PDB file of C-alpha atoms in Angstrom:
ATOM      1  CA  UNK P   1     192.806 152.924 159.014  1.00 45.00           C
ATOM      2  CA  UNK P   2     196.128 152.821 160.691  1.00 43.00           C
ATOM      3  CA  UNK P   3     197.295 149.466 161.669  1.00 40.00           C
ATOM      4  CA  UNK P   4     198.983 151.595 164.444  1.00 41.00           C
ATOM      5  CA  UNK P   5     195.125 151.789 165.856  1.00 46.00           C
ATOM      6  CA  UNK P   6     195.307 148.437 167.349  1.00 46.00           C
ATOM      7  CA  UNK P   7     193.449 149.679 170.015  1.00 51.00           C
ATOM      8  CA  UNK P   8     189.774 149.337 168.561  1.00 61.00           C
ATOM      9  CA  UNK P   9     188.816 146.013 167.837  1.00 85.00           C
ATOM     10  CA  UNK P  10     188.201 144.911 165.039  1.00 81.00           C
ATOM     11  CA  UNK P  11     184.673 144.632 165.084  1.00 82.00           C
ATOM     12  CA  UNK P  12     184.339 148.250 166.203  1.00 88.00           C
ATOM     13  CA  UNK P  13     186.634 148.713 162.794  1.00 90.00           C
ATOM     14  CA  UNK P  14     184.548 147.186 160.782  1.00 92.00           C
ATOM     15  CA  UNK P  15     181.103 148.594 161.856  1.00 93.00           C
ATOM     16  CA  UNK P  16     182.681 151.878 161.359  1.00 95.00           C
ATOM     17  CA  UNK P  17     182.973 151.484 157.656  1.00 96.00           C
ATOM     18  CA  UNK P  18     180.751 154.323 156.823  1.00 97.00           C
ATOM     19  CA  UNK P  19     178.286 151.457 154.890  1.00 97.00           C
ATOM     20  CA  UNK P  20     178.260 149.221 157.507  1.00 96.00           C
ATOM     21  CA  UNK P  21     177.084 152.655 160.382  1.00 97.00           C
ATOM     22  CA  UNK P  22     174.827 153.864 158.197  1.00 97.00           C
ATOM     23  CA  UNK P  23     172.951 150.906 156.607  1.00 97.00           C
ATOM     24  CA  UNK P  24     172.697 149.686 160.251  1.00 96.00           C
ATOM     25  CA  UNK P  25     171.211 153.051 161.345  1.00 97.00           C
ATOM     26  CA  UNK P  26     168.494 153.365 158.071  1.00 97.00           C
ATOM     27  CA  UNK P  27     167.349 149.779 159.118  1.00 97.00           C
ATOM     28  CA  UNK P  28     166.098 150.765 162.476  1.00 96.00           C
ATOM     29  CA  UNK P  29     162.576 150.653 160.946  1.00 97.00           C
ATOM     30  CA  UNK P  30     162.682 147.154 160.022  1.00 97.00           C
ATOM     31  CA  UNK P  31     162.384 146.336 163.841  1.00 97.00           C
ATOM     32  CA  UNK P  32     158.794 147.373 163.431  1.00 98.00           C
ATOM     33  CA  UNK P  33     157.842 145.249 160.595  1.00 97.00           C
ATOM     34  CA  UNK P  34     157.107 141.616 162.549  1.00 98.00           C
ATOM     35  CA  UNK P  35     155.659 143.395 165.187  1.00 98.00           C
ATOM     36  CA  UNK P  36     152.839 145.375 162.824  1.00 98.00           C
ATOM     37  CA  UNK P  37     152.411 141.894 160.751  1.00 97.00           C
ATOM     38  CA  UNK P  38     152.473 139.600 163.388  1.00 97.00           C
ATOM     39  CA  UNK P  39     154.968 137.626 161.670  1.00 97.00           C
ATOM     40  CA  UNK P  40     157.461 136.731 163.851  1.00 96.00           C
ATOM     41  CA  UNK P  41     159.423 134.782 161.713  1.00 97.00           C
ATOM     42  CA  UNK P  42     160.426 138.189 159.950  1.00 97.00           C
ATOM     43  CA  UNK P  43     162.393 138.216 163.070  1.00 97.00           C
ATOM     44  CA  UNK P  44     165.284 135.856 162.130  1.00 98.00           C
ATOM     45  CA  UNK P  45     166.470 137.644 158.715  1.00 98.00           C
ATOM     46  CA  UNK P  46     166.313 140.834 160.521  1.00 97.00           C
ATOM     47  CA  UNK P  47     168.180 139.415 162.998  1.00 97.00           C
ATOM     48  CA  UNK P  48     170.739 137.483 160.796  1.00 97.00           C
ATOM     49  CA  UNK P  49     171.459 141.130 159.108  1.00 97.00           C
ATOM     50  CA  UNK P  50     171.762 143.066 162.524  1.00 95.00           C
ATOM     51  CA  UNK P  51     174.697 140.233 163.414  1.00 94.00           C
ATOM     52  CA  UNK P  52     175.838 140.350 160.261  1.00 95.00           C
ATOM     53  CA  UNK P  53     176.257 144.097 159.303  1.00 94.00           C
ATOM     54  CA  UNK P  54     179.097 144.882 161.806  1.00 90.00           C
ATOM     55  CA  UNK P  55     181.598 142.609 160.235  1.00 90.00           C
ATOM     56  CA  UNK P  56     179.934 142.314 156.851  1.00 93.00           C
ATOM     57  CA  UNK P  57     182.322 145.617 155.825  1.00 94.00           C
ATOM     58  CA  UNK P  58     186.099 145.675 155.804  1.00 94.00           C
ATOM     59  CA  UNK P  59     187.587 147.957 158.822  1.00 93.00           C
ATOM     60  CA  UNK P  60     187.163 151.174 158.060  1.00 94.00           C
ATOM     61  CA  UNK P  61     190.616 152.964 155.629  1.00 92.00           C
ATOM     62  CA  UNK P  62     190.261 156.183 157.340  1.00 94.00           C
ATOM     63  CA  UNK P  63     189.014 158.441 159.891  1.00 95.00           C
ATOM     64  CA  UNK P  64     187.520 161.039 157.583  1.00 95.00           C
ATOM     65  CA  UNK P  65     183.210 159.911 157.430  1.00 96.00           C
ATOM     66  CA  UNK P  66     181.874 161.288 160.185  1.00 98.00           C
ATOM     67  CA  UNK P  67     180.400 157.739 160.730  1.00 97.00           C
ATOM     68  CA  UNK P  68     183.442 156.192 161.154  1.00 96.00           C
ATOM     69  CA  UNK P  69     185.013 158.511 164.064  1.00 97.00           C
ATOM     70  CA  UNK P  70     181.123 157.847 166.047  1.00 97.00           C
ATOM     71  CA  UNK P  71     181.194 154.729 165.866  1.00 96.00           C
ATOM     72  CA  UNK P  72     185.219 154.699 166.855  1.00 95.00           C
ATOM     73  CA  UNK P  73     183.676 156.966 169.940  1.00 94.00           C
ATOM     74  CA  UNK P  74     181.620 154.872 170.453  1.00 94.00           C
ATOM     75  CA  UNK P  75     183.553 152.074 171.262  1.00 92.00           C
ATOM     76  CA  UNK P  76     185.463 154.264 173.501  1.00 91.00           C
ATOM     77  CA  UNK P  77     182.295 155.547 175.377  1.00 93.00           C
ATOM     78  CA  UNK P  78     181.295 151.697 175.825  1.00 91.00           C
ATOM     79  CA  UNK P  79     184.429 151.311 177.913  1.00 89.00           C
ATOM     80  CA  UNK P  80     182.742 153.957 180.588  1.00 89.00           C
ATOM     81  CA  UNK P  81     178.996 154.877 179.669  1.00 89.00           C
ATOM     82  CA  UNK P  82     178.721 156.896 182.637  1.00 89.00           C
ATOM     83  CA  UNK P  83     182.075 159.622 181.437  1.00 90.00           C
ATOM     84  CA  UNK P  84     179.390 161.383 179.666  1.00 91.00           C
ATOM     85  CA  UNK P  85     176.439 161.750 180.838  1.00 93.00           C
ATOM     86  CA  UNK P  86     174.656 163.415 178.335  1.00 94.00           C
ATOM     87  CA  UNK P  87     175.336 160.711 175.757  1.00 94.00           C
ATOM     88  CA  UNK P  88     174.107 157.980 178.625  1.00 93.00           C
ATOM     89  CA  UNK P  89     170.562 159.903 178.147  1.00 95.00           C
ATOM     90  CA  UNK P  90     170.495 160.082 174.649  1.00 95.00           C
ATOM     91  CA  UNK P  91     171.129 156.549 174.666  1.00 94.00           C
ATOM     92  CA  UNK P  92     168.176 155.273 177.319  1.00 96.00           C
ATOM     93  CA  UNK P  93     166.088 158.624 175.612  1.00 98.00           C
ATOM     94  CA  UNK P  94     166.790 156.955 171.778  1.00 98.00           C
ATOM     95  CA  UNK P  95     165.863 153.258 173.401  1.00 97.00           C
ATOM     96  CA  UNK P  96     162.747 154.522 174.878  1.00 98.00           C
ATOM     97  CA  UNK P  97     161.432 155.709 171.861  1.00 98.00           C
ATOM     98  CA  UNK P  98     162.629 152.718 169.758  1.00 98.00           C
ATOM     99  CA  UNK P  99     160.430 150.445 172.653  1.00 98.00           C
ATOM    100  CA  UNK P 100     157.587 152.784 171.997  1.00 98.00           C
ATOM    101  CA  UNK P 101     157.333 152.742 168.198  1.00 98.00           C
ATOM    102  CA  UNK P 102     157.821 149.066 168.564  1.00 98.00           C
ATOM    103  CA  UNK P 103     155.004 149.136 170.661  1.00 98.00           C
ATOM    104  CA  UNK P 104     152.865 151.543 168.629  1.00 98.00           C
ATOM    105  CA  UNK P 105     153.460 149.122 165.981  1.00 98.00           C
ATOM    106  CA  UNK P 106     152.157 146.442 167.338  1.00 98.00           C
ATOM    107  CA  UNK P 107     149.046 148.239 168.245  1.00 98.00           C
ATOM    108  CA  UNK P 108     148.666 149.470 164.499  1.00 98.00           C
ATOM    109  CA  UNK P 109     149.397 153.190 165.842  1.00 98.00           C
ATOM    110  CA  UNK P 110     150.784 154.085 162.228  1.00 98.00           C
ATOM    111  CA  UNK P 111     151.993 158.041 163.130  1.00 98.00           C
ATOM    112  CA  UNK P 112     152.942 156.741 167.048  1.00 98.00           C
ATOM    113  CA  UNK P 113     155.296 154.364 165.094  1.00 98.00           C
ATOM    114  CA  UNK P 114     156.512 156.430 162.885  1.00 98.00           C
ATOM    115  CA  UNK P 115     157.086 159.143 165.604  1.00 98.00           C
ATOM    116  CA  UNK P 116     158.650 156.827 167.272  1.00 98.00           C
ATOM    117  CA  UNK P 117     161.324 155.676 164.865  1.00 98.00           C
ATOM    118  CA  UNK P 118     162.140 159.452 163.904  1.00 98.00           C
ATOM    119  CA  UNK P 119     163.003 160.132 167.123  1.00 98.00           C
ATOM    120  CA  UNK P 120     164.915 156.887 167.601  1.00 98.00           C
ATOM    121  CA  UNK P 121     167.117 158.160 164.377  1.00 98.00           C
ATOM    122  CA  UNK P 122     167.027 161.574 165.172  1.00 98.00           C
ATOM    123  CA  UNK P 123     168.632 160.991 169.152  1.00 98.00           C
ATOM    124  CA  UNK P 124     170.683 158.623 168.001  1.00 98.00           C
ATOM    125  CA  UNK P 125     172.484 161.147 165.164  1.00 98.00           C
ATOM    126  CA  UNK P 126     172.665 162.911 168.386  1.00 97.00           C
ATOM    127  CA  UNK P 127     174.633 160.863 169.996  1.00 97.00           C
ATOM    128  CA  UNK P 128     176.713 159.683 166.686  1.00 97.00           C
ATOM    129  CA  UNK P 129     177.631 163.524 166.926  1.00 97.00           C
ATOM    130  CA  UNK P 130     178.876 163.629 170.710  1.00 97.00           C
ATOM    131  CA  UNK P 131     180.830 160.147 170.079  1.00 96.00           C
ATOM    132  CA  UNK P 132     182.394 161.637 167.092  1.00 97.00           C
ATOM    133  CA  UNK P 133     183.451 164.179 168.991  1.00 96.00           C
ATOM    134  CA  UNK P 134     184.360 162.096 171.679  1.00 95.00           C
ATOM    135  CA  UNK P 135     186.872 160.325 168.779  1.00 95.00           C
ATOM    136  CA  UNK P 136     188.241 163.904 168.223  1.00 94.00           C
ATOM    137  CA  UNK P 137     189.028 164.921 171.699  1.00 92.00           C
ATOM    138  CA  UNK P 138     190.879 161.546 171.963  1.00 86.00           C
ATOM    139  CA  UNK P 139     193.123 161.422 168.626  1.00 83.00           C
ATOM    140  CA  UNK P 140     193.309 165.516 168.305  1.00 75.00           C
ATOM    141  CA  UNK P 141     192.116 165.263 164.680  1.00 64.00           C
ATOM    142  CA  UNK P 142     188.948 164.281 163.075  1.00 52.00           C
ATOM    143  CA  UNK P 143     189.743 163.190 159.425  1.00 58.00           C
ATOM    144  CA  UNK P 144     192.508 161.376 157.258  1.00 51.00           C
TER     145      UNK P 144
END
């Protein structure tokens, strides 16, 4: 990336390396885990890797993974949630269904908590596609 693109932070930079987006994204799942085990203690190295993964990643070298330019929309959409609308329901949709697999998971509902997640993944590729879009409408481009 650009140092000219001072304007994302470097955090937002860094989670945008298309590693850091995606291997944040596959480990949605793992939020169930404690919860259908009643081990709590899971909690802390899933939570250690959730702090860690947005600045475990150098900033991203380019625009050109379609991670990289949602997660750069992203950061732009953060500044005013409510600009879009439709992404502000995909969001509260995608955490809805996260809350109710967690919940499913707790209560041993095996296909509730799988449901659950898939549709947490699924709405939030949703929204990965309107904030990469979002990065496109802002720069004019959407690679290199």
């Amino acid at each position: 990336m650009a140092t000219g693109q001072s304007s994302y932070t470097l955090l937002f930079r860094r989670h945008a390396h298309p590693f850091s987006a995606w291997s944040r994204l596959l480990s949605a799942p793992l939020l169930l885990v404690p919860l259908w085990n009643r081990r709590w203690g899971l909690y802390v190295p899933i939570g250690v890797w959730f702090a860690v993964n947005p600045v475990m990643t150098p900033p991203a070298r380019d625009v050109s993974s379609f991670a990289t330019r949602a997660i750069l929309g992203e950061e732009s959409w953060t500044r005013d949630p409510t600009s879009e609308p439709l992404t502000l329901a995909l969001s509260s949709l995608a955490s809805a269904s996260l809350v109710g697999a967690m919940v499913a998971s707790h209560q041993h509902r095996k296909t509730a908590a799988v449901a659950g997640t898939g549709v947490f993944m699924a709405l939030t590729l949703c929204q990965w596609k309107l904030w990469a879009d979002r990065f496109t409408r802002g720069t004019g481009r959407s690679t290199t």
